[in-house]
Amino acid sequence: MSNHHQVMRVLGGGNRDLRLSGHVGFDSFPDQLVTKCVNKGFDFNILCIGETGCGKSTLIDSLFKSSFNDTPVVHRLPEVKLEQNTYNLQESNVNLRLTVVSTAGFGDQINKENSAKAVVTYLDQQFEQYLTEELKIRRDLVHFHDTRIHVCLYFIAPTGHSIKSLDLVCMKELDKKVNIIPVIAKADTIARSELPQFKARITEELRANGVQIYQFPTDDETVADLNSKMNDQVPFAVVGSTDEIVVGGHKVRARQYPWGTVEVENEAHCDFVKLREMLLRTNMEDLREKTHSKHYELYRQSRLQQMGFADKTADNRPVSLQETYEIKRQQHLRDMQTKEERMRQMFVQKVKEKEAELKTAEQRLHDEFEKLRTKNQEEKRLQDDKKRQLEEEINLFNKKKAAVQAQRAQSERDAMSKRRK
Ligand code: GTP
Ligand code: MG
């Protein structure tokens, strides 16, 4: 009750603007933030999607002026895979933990239906890991390695024609989960005169198919002009290279051809600098922020709803976490009871079935035994009859034999008496 009054009083006080009569020191707050962030370092995670050999690794090398030594991927993978590598980079006193994720085997399968699936699964897994950490009782988001993808560089093949339907389908599946920046890969292979038309066709196809690509933000005045100009230049036509040449006394990355040289960082040659400017210098924080507040938020909402949490009941009454938990618990208990009851019934049923089965088997055995017994008795009776018959025959035979013997003795005796006479 007393708490309630306190709240009421504070609310009643309202908000008043006051002027300080001297320097207090909280104007150093932004500096404190900067120091804290710098000390902690940053995570930045890039996903590169593009066909095998379209120049993903080379572009990342060029963007960070490093050599990440990626091994090329074979063209015969049975399905799309994702390769993730993390690097610790430092510029001035700022530490960046960079994670580069790259598709392997993208567009190489004959059936391309599942091309986006591996990517969607990967993006969701990273969101899920973050959500799990957030929902822990003892969470440690400060030391947690946040691998949620902040930007997806989507490499469009430099056909000069138009964007492939595989790319449209894939981008459409991803645009609610990640900030997509489309780029035209190996732009040095398209004639300069064809580039504006190619770009226009891609933009039109993306628009017609309702693909939401990342828009550089125009709400901050300091970069609004630049960003809105750059929004019109997307997709950036990029060139990457690991080779360096010397131009005006400086080493620069370039691609050399018999007919000339394409410098990666020359704005007259390609949009590489624009991409780097937008990605790393101007909008890195916006990309990180949008990932958290837009894409992750969407994932989090749908996952929590799936788990049965809601802010309001069906009749629009606010519902507390405690209530939701209690409702869920009750529902869970009921579910468990029904399940238990169903299992018990099933068990009883099974036992009955088994019992009946055993009984029939026993009956069968019994019948079989009876049959055998009668058969046996019958056989014994037959044997006995036969034995009796044989015995009678033997008796008869013996009698006959005795009679014959008596007869023979009589005749011998008769013969003897005859001879004596
Ligand atoms: P996987 O990881 O194997 O799928 O390939 P990837 O997309 O990482 O391509 P990678 O950077 O390994 O480049 C493949 C080949 O394309 C190499 O021979 C590069 O020199 C070449 N290449 C890369 N970028 C460009 C480019 O901007 N223009 C041209 N013309 N060739 C490029
Ligand atoms: Mg590669």
Short mmCIF file of C-alpha atoms and ligand atoms in Angstrom, two decimals:
data_model
loop_
_atom_site.label_atom_id
_atom_site.label_comp_id
_atom_site.label_asym_id
_atom_site.label_seq_id
_atom_site.Cartn_x
_atom_site.Cartn_y
_atom_site.Cartn_z
CA MET A 1 0.00 0.00 0.00
CA SER A 2 2.76 2.42 0.97
CA ASN A 3 4.57 1.64 -2.25
CA HIS A 4 1.44 2.47 -4.16
CA HIS A 5 1.23 5.91 -2.51
CA GLN A 6 4.84 6.61 -3.23
CA VAL A 7 4.34 5.88 -6.89
CA MET A 8 1.32 8.12 -6.96
CA ARG A 9 3.25 10.97 -5.41
CA VAL A 10 6.13 10.69 -7.87
CA LEU A 11 3.75 10.65 -10.80
CA GLY A 12 1.94 13.64 -9.37
CA GLY A 13 5.23 15.57 -9.30
CA GLY A 14 5.40 15.65 -13.09
CA ASN A 15 8.42 16.67 -15.15
CA ARG A 16 9.98 20.09 -14.82
CA ASP A 17 12.91 21.63 -16.68
CA LEU A 18 15.53 22.96 -14.30
CA ARG A 19 18.61 25.03 -14.99
CA LEU A 20 21.86 24.01 -13.24
CA SER A 21 23.69 26.81 -11.48
CA GLY A 22 27.10 25.29 -12.16
CA HIS A 23 29.01 22.42 -13.76
CA VAL A 24 28.02 19.07 -12.26
CA GLY A 25 29.86 16.59 -14.45
CA PHE A 26 27.25 14.29 -15.95
CA ASP A 27 28.03 15.78 -19.35
CA SER A 28 30.83 13.24 -19.39
CA PHE A 29 28.25 10.47 -19.67
CA PRO A 30 28.78 9.92 -23.44
CA ASP A 31 32.55 9.71 -22.83
CA GLN A 32 31.96 7.13 -20.11
CA LEU A 33 29.92 5.11 -22.59
CA VAL A 34 32.64 5.35 -25.22
CA THR A 35 35.35 4.28 -22.77
CA LYS A 36 33.28 1.36 -21.59
CA CYS A 37 32.49 0.21 -25.13
CA VAL A 38 36.07 0.59 -26.30
CA ASN A 39 37.35 -1.45 -23.38
CA LYS A 40 34.84 -4.18 -24.03
CA GLY A 41 35.45 -4.34 -27.79
CA PHE A 42 32.85 -5.03 -30.44
CA ASP A 43 31.38 -8.02 -32.18
CA PHE A 44 30.58 -7.65 -35.84
CA ASN A 45 29.30 -10.55 -37.87
CA ILE A 46 29.08 -10.68 -41.64
CA LEU A 47 27.37 -13.33 -43.72
CA CYS A 48 28.42 -13.71 -47.36
CA ILE A 49 25.98 -15.46 -49.65
CA GLY A 50 26.96 -16.15 -53.21
CA GLU A 51 27.75 -18.85 -55.72
CA THR A 52 30.98 -20.80 -55.36
CA GLY A 53 33.93 -18.75 -56.58
CA CYS A 54 32.03 -15.47 -56.95
CA GLY A 55 34.67 -13.58 -54.95
CA LYS A 56 33.35 -13.64 -51.38
CA SER A 57 36.65 -14.34 -49.65
CA THR A 58 38.54 -11.88 -51.82
CA LEU A 59 36.07 -9.10 -51.05
CA ILE A 60 36.26 -9.68 -47.30
CA ASP A 61 40.07 -9.67 -47.55
CA SER A 62 39.88 -6.38 -49.45
CA LEU A 63 37.35 -4.84 -47.02
CA PHE A 64 39.53 -5.50 -43.98
CA LYS A 65 42.87 -5.14 -45.79
CA SER A 66 43.87 -8.53 -44.46
CA SER A 67 44.49 -12.00 -45.68
CA PHE A 68 42.12 -14.41 -43.99
CA ASN A 69 43.44 -17.33 -46.06
CA ASP A 70 40.18 -18.99 -46.93
CA THR A 71 40.51 -22.18 -48.90
CA PRO A 72 38.37 -22.29 -52.03
CA VAL A 73 35.34 -24.55 -51.98
CA VAL A 74 34.72 -27.43 -54.39
CA HIS A 75 31.73 -27.29 -56.70
CA ARG A 76 30.39 -30.73 -55.87
CA LEU A 77 28.89 -30.32 -52.38
CA PRO A 78 25.59 -32.23 -52.07
CA GLU A 79 24.08 -29.39 -50.05
CA VAL A 80 24.73 -25.81 -49.00
CA LYS A 81 26.93 -25.48 -45.93
CA LEU A 82 28.03 -22.51 -43.87
CA GLU A 83 31.59 -21.86 -42.83
CA GLN A 84 32.19 -19.65 -39.84
CA ASN A 85 35.49 -18.05 -38.88
CA THR A 86 36.20 -15.56 -36.15
CA TYR A 87 39.11 -13.12 -36.15
CA ASN A 88 40.31 -10.57 -33.60
CA LEU A 89 41.19 -7.31 -35.33
CA GLN A 90 42.50 -4.06 -33.93
CA GLU A 91 42.45 -0.57 -35.36
CA SER A 92 43.89 2.28 -33.24
CA ASN A 93 42.75 1.15 -29.80
CA VAL A 94 39.49 -0.41 -30.91
CA ASN A 95 39.16 -4.17 -30.77
CA LEU A 96 36.84 -5.85 -33.19
CA ARG A 97 35.88 -9.49 -32.97
CA LEU A 98 34.89 -10.17 -36.56
CA THR A 99 32.99 -13.28 -37.54
CA VAL A 100 32.75 -14.04 -41.23
CA VAL A 101 30.26 -16.67 -42.30
CA SER A 102 30.33 -17.79 -45.89
CA THR A 103 28.12 -20.12 -47.89
CA ALA A 104 29.83 -23.14 -49.45
CA GLY A 105 28.25 -24.83 -52.43
CA PHE A 106 25.54 -22.20 -52.87
CA GLY A 107 23.78 -22.67 -56.23
CA ASP A 108 25.80 -25.82 -57.08
CA GLN A 109 23.02 -28.37 -56.57
CA ILE A 110 20.73 -29.39 -59.40
CA ASN A 111 17.75 -28.99 -57.09
CA LYS A 112 18.15 -25.51 -55.69
CA GLU A 113 14.96 -25.53 -53.62
CA ASN A 114 16.73 -25.92 -50.30
CA SER A 115 19.48 -23.38 -50.93
CA ALA A 116 18.12 -20.86 -48.42
CA LYS A 117 17.28 -23.46 -45.79
CA ALA A 118 20.79 -23.87 -44.41
CA VAL A 119 21.10 -20.09 -44.10
CA VAL A 120 17.73 -19.69 -42.36
CA THR A 121 18.63 -22.47 -39.93
CA TYR A 122 21.96 -20.84 -39.19
CA LEU A 123 20.44 -17.40 -38.57
CA ASP A 124 17.79 -18.89 -36.27
CA GLN A 125 20.39 -20.88 -34.35
CA GLN A 126 22.32 -17.70 -33.54
CA PHE A 127 19.11 -15.97 -32.39
CA GLU A 128 18.21 -19.01 -30.32
CA GLN A 129 21.60 -19.03 -28.58
CA TYR A 130 21.18 -15.37 -27.66
CA LEU A 131 17.63 -15.94 -26.44
CA THR A 132 18.74 -18.89 -24.32
CA GLU A 133 21.39 -16.71 -22.70
CA GLU A 134 18.87 -13.91 -22.14
CA LEU A 135 16.40 -16.26 -20.46
CA LYS A 136 18.97 -17.76 -18.10
CA ILE A 137 18.71 -16.90 -14.42
CA ARG A 138 22.42 -16.16 -14.33
CA ARG A 139 22.88 -14.52 -17.69
CA ASP A 140 26.16 -13.09 -18.85
CA LEU A 141 25.50 -11.06 -21.96
CA VAL A 142 28.65 -9.01 -21.39
CA HIS A 143 30.94 -11.95 -22.04
CA PHE A 144 28.57 -13.80 -24.35
CA HIS A 145 29.95 -14.23 -27.88
CA ASP A 146 27.13 -12.71 -29.87
CA THR A 147 27.14 -14.43 -33.26
CA ARG A 148 23.88 -12.99 -34.56
CA ILE A 149 24.48 -11.88 -38.13
CA HIS A 150 24.54 -8.10 -38.45
CA VAL A 151 24.73 -7.90 -42.20
CA CYS A 152 24.34 -10.20 -45.15
CA LEU A 153 26.32 -9.32 -48.25
CA TYR A 154 24.39 -10.96 -51.05
CA PHE A 155 26.62 -11.51 -54.10
CA ILE A 156 24.70 -11.23 -57.36
CA ALA A 157 26.39 -12.89 -60.35
CA PRO A 158 27.61 -10.34 -62.92
CA THR A 159 25.45 -11.64 -65.74
CA GLY A 160 24.61 -8.12 -66.93
CA HIS A 161 21.19 -9.56 -67.58
CA SER A 162 19.01 -9.66 -64.50
CA ILE A 163 18.89 -11.26 -61.08
CA LYS A 164 18.40 -15.04 -60.89
CA SER A 165 15.14 -16.33 -59.43
CA LEU A 166 17.14 -18.40 -56.92
CA ASP A 167 18.51 -15.14 -55.53
CA LEU A 168 15.08 -13.52 -55.35
CA VAL A 169 13.58 -16.52 -53.56
CA CYS A 170 16.50 -16.73 -51.17
CA MET A 171 16.53 -13.00 -50.33
CA LYS A 172 12.79 -13.09 -49.78
CA GLU A 173 13.20 -15.86 -47.23
CA LEU A 174 15.93 -13.98 -45.41
CA ASP A 175 14.77 -10.39 -45.41
CA LYS A 176 12.85 -10.74 -42.12
CA LYS A 177 15.87 -12.21 -40.39
CA VAL A 178 18.87 -10.20 -41.49
CA ASN A 179 19.97 -6.86 -42.97
CA ILE A 180 20.60 -7.62 -46.63
CA ILE A 181 22.97 -5.51 -48.73
CA PRO A 182 23.06 -6.82 -52.29
CA VAL A 183 26.30 -6.39 -54.23
CA ILE A 184 27.18 -7.14 -57.82
CA ALA A 185 30.14 -9.50 -57.69
CA LYS A 186 33.20 -9.19 -59.96
CA ALA A 187 31.85 -5.96 -61.38
CA ASP A 188 34.99 -5.56 -63.51
CA THR A 189 33.55 -8.23 -65.79
CA ILE A 190 30.61 -6.06 -66.84
CA ALA A 191 30.96 -3.24 -69.32
CA ARG A 192 30.64 0.17 -67.67
CA SER A 193 27.92 1.13 -70.10
CA GLU A 194 25.79 -1.86 -69.09
CA LEU A 195 26.13 -1.36 -65.36
CA PRO A 196 23.46 1.33 -64.75
CA GLN A 197 20.89 -0.71 -66.64
CA PHE A 198 21.84 -3.89 -64.80
CA LYS A 199 21.54 -2.12 -61.46
CA ALA A 200 18.16 -0.68 -62.41
CA ARG A 201 16.84 -4.07 -63.48
CA ILE A 202 17.96 -5.65 -60.21
CA THR A 203 16.38 -2.89 -58.14
CA GLU A 204 13.15 -3.21 -60.11
CA GLU A 205 13.05 -7.00 -59.68
CA LEU A 206 13.66 -6.68 -55.95
CA ARG A 207 10.90 -4.12 -55.66
CA ALA A 208 8.45 -6.10 -57.79
CA ASN A 209 9.00 -9.19 -55.66
CA GLY A 210 8.69 -7.30 -52.40
CA VAL A 211 12.19 -8.11 -51.19
CA GLN A 212 13.10 -5.84 -48.27
CA ILE A 213 16.77 -4.96 -48.49
CA TYR A 214 18.56 -2.96 -45.82
CA GLN A 215 18.04 0.81 -46.10
CA PHE A 216 20.82 3.05 -44.82
CA PRO A 217 19.15 5.13 -42.11
CA THR A 218 18.24 8.73 -42.83
CA ASP A 219 17.01 9.74 -39.38
CA ASP A 220 20.39 11.04 -38.19
CA GLU A 221 21.00 14.44 -39.85
CA THR A 222 24.76 14.06 -39.94
CA VAL A 223 24.58 11.11 -42.31
CA ALA A 224 21.07 11.47 -43.76
CA ASP A 225 22.26 13.03 -47.03
CA LEU A 226 25.05 10.57 -47.61
CA ASN A 227 22.89 7.59 -46.69
CA SER A 228 19.97 8.57 -48.87
CA LYS A 229 22.34 9.12 -51.80
CA MET A 230 23.87 5.71 -51.17
CA ASN A 231 20.48 4.02 -50.95
CA ASP A 232 20.06 4.96 -54.62
CA GLN A 233 23.40 3.34 -55.55
CA VAL A 234 22.53 -0.12 -54.22
CA PRO A 235 23.39 -2.78 -55.39
CA PHE A 236 27.02 -1.77 -55.17
CA ALA A 237 29.16 -3.03 -58.02
CA VAL A 238 32.24 -4.37 -56.28
CA VAL A 239 35.66 -5.65 -57.21
CA GLY A 240 38.01 -7.46 -54.89
CA SER A 241 41.65 -8.38 -55.20
CA THR A 242 44.51 -9.83 -53.24
CA ASP A 243 47.13 -8.39 -55.62
CA GLU A 244 48.75 -5.04 -55.01
CA ILE A 245 50.27 -2.59 -57.44
CA VAL A 246 51.96 0.76 -56.87
CA VAL A 247 50.01 3.82 -57.95
CA GLY A 248 51.41 7.28 -57.20
CA GLY A 249 53.88 5.85 -54.71
CA HIS A 250 51.17 3.96 -52.81
CA LYS A 251 50.46 0.27 -52.80
CA VAL A 252 46.86 -0.35 -53.79
CA ARG A 253 44.79 -3.47 -54.35
CA ALA A 254 44.02 -3.93 -58.03
CA ARG A 255 43.30 -6.43 -60.78
CA GLN A 256 45.57 -6.26 -63.76
CA TYR A 257 44.50 -7.18 -67.25
CA PRO A 258 46.35 -7.00 -70.57
CA TRP A 259 44.17 -4.02 -71.48
CA GLY A 260 44.39 -2.15 -68.20
CA THR A 261 44.11 -2.10 -64.44
CA VAL A 262 41.09 -2.03 -62.17
CA GLU A 263 41.81 -0.45 -58.81
CA VAL A 264 39.61 -1.77 -56.01
CA GLU A 265 39.58 1.51 -54.08
CA ASN A 266 39.18 3.80 -57.06
CA GLU A 267 35.65 5.19 -57.08
CA ALA A 268 35.84 5.71 -60.80
CA HIS A 269 36.44 1.98 -61.23
CA CYS A 270 33.87 0.44 -58.88
CA ASP A 271 31.66 0.93 -55.79
CA PHE A 272 33.99 -0.86 -53.37
CA VAL A 273 34.77 2.29 -51.39
CA LYS A 274 31.09 3.12 -51.14
CA LEU A 275 30.35 -0.31 -49.72
CA ARG A 276 33.17 -0.06 -47.20
CA GLU A 277 32.10 3.43 -46.23
CA MET A 278 28.50 2.37 -45.68
CA LEU A 279 29.29 -0.92 -44.02
CA LEU A 280 32.18 -0.09 -41.72
CA ARG A 281 32.44 3.68 -41.33
CA THR A 282 28.91 5.01 -41.31
CA ASN A 283 26.37 2.35 -40.50
CA MET A 284 28.06 -0.42 -38.55
CA GLU A 285 26.29 0.57 -35.36
CA ASP A 286 22.94 0.87 -37.12
CA LEU A 287 23.38 -2.61 -38.57
CA ARG A 288 24.11 -3.97 -35.10
CA GLU A 289 21.23 -2.06 -33.59
CA LYS A 290 18.70 -3.10 -36.29
CA THR A 291 19.76 -6.71 -35.87
CA HIS A 292 18.90 -6.51 -32.19
CA SER A 293 15.83 -4.30 -32.23
CA LYS A 294 14.21 -5.48 -35.45
CA HIS A 295 15.27 -8.95 -36.55
CA TYR A 296 16.08 -10.49 -33.17
CA GLU A 297 13.00 -8.86 -31.65
CA LEU A 298 10.79 -10.53 -34.27
CA TYR A 299 12.40 -13.88 -33.56
CA ARG A 300 12.13 -13.41 -29.80
CA GLN A 301 8.44 -12.45 -30.02
CA SER A 302 7.49 -15.45 -32.09
CA ARG A 303 9.53 -17.83 -29.94
CA LEU A 304 8.01 -16.54 -26.69
CA GLN A 305 4.52 -16.76 -28.18
CA GLN A 306 5.32 -20.30 -29.26
CA MET A 307 6.31 -21.05 -25.69
CA GLY A 308 2.90 -19.77 -24.58
CA PHE A 309 3.82 -16.35 -23.22
CA ALA A 310 1.60 -13.36 -23.97
CA ASP A 311 1.37 -9.75 -22.81
CA LYS A 312 -2.42 -9.76 -22.93
CA THR A 313 -5.21 -12.30 -22.56
CA ALA A 314 -7.76 -12.94 -25.30
CA ASP A 315 -10.07 -10.33 -23.72
CA ASN A 316 -7.24 -7.75 -23.78
CA ARG A 317 -6.43 -7.94 -20.06
CA PRO A 318 -2.75 -7.52 -19.21
CA VAL A 319 -1.28 -10.77 -18.02
CA SER A 320 1.75 -11.08 -15.77
CA LEU A 321 4.58 -13.54 -16.20
CA GLN A 322 3.48 -15.21 -12.97
CA GLU A 323 -0.04 -15.74 -14.32
CA THR A 324 1.23 -17.06 -17.64
CA TYR A 325 3.49 -19.42 -15.75
CA GLU A 326 0.62 -20.63 -13.56
CA ILE A 327 -1.71 -21.12 -16.57
CA LYS A 328 1.05 -22.97 -18.42
CA ARG A 329 1.79 -25.10 -15.38
CA GLN A 330 -1.84 -26.08 -14.95
CA GLN A 331 -2.17 -26.83 -18.62
CA HIS A 332 0.98 -28.86 -18.49
CA LEU A 333 -0.29 -30.82 -15.48
CA ARG A 334 -3.58 -31.51 -17.25
CA ASP A 335 -1.72 -32.64 -20.34
CA MET A 336 0.44 -34.91 -18.22
CA GLN A 337 -2.60 -36.42 -16.51
CA THR A 338 -4.36 -37.12 -19.79
CA LYS A 339 -1.18 -38.62 -21.15
CA GLU A 340 -0.74 -40.77 -18.04
CA GLU A 341 -4.35 -41.93 -18.18
CA ARG A 342 -4.00 -42.76 -21.87
CA MET A 343 -0.84 -44.71 -21.17
CA ARG A 344 -2.47 -46.60 -18.32
CA GLN A 345 -5.42 -47.56 -20.50
CA MET A 346 -3.10 -48.61 -23.25
CA PHE A 347 -1.15 -50.72 -20.76
CA VAL A 348 -4.29 -52.44 -19.46
CA GLN A 349 -5.45 -53.05 -23.02
CA LYS A 350 -2.06 -54.53 -23.94
CA VAL A 351 -2.08 -56.81 -20.89
CA LYS A 352 -5.58 -58.03 -21.77
CA GLU A 353 -4.56 -58.71 -25.34
CA LYS A 354 -1.49 -60.61 -24.19
CA GLU A 355 -3.54 -62.63 -21.70
CA ALA A 356 -6.05 -63.63 -24.36
CA GLU A 357 -3.21 -64.53 -26.69
CA LEU A 358 -1.62 -66.73 -24.03
CA LYS A 359 -4.93 -68.42 -23.30
CA THR A 360 -5.52 -69.36 -26.92
CA ALA A 361 -1.97 -70.63 -27.14
CA GLU A 362 -2.53 -72.76 -24.03
CA GLN A 363 -5.81 -74.12 -25.38
CA ARG A 364 -4.13 -74.96 -28.65
CA LEU A 365 -1.39 -76.83 -26.83
CA HIS A 366 -3.95 -78.69 -24.75
CA ASP A 367 -5.94 -79.75 -27.83
CA GLU A 368 -2.78 -80.86 -29.53
CA PHE A 369 -1.85 -82.95 -26.49
CA GLU A 370 -5.31 -84.57 -26.36
CA LYS A 371 -5.15 -85.42 -30.03
CA LEU A 372 -1.74 -87.01 -29.63
CA ARG A 373 -2.92 -88.94 -26.56
CA THR A 374 -5.96 -90.46 -28.33
CA LYS A 375 -3.84 -91.26 -31.33
CA ASN A 376 -1.35 -92.96 -29.06
CA GLN A 377 -4.05 -94.99 -27.28
CA GLU A 378 -5.48 -96.08 -30.61
CA GLU A 379 -2.08 -97.19 -31.79
CA LYS A 380 -1.51 -99.09 -28.54
CA ARG A 381 -4.83 -100.86 -28.90
CA LEU A 382 -3.97 -101.88 -32.46
CA GLN A 383 -0.58 -103.17 -31.29
CA ASP A 384 -2.22 -105.17 -28.51
CA ASP A 385 -4.67 -106.72 -30.97
CA LYS A 386 -1.85 -107.62 -33.27
CA LYS A 387 0.13 -109.11 -30.35
CA ARG A 388 -2.83 -111.22 -29.29
CA GLN A 389 -3.33 -112.42 -32.82
CA LEU A 390 0.31 -113.35 -33.10
CA GLU A 391 0.24 -115.14 -29.76
CA GLU A 392 -2.80 -117.12 -30.88
CA GLU A 393 -1.00 -117.97 -34.11
CA ILE A 394 2.06 -119.10 -32.11
CA ASN A 395 -0.16 -121.27 -29.86
CA LEU A 396 -1.85 -122.78 -32.87
CA PHE A 397 1.47 -123.37 -34.48
CA ASN A 398 2.89 -124.99 -31.32
CA LYS A 399 -0.17 -127.23 -31.05
CA LYS A 400 0.22 -128.19 -34.69
CA LYS A 401 3.91 -128.79 -34.13
CA ALA A 402 3.22 -131.00 -31.09
CA ALA A 403 0.62 -132.97 -33.04
CA VAL A 404 3.06 -133.49 -35.92
CA GLN A 405 5.80 -134.55 -33.53
CA ALA A 406 3.45 -137.01 -31.75
CA GLN A 407 2.36 -138.35 -35.10
CA ARG A 408 5.96 -138.75 -36.20
CA ALA A 409 6.91 -140.60 -32.95
CA GLN A 410 3.90 -142.90 -33.30
CA SER A 411 4.84 -143.82 -36.85
CA GLU A 412 8.45 -144.48 -35.83
CA ARG A 413 7.23 -146.69 -33.01
CA ASP A 414 4.95 -148.54 -35.45
CA ALA A 415 7.83 -149.11 -37.90
CA MET A 416 10.06 -150.49 -35.17
CA SER A 417 7.51 -153.01 -33.96
CA LYS A 418 6.91 -154.08 -37.55
CA ARG A 419 10.62 -154.69 -38.11
CA ARG A 420 10.93 -156.63 -34.86
CA LYS A 421 8.14 -158.86 -35.94
P1 GTP B 1 34.44 -20.03 -52.55
O1 GTP B 1 34.68 -19.68 -51.14
O2 GTP B 1 35.32 -21.12 -53.06
O3 GTP B 1 33.01 -20.25 -52.88
O4 GTP B 1 34.87 -18.79 -53.44
P2 GTP B 1 34.77 -17.26 -53.09
O5 GTP B 1 33.42 -16.78 -53.41
O6 GTP B 1 35.32 -17.01 -51.77
O7 GTP B 1 35.71 -16.65 -54.21
P3 GTP B 1 37.24 -16.24 -54.08
O8 GTP B 1 37.36 -14.96 -53.35
O9 GTP B 1 38.00 -17.39 -53.59
O10 GTP B 1 37.56 -15.93 -55.60
C1 GTP B 1 37.47 -16.88 -56.60
C2 GTP B 1 38.21 -16.42 -57.84
O11 GTP B 1 37.61 -15.22 -58.34
C3 GTP B 1 39.66 -16.09 -57.59
O12 GTP B 1 40.41 -16.51 -58.69
C4 GTP B 1 39.69 -14.59 -57.47
O13 GTP B 1 40.90 -14.02 -57.88
C5 GTP B 1 38.59 -14.19 -58.44
N1 GTP B 1 37.99 -12.92 -58.06
C6 GTP B 1 37.70 -12.52 -56.81
N2 GTP B 1 37.17 -11.28 -56.83
C7 GTP B 1 37.12 -10.90 -58.12
C8 GTP B 1 36.68 -9.73 -58.81
O14 GTP B 1 36.20 -8.78 -58.20
N3 GTP B 1 36.79 -9.70 -60.16
C9 GTP B 1 37.29 -10.73 -60.86
N4 GTP B 1 37.38 -10.60 -62.16
N5 GTP B 1 37.72 -11.85 -60.26
C10 GTP B 1 37.64 -11.94 -58.91
MG MG B 2 35.71 -18.37 -50.14
#
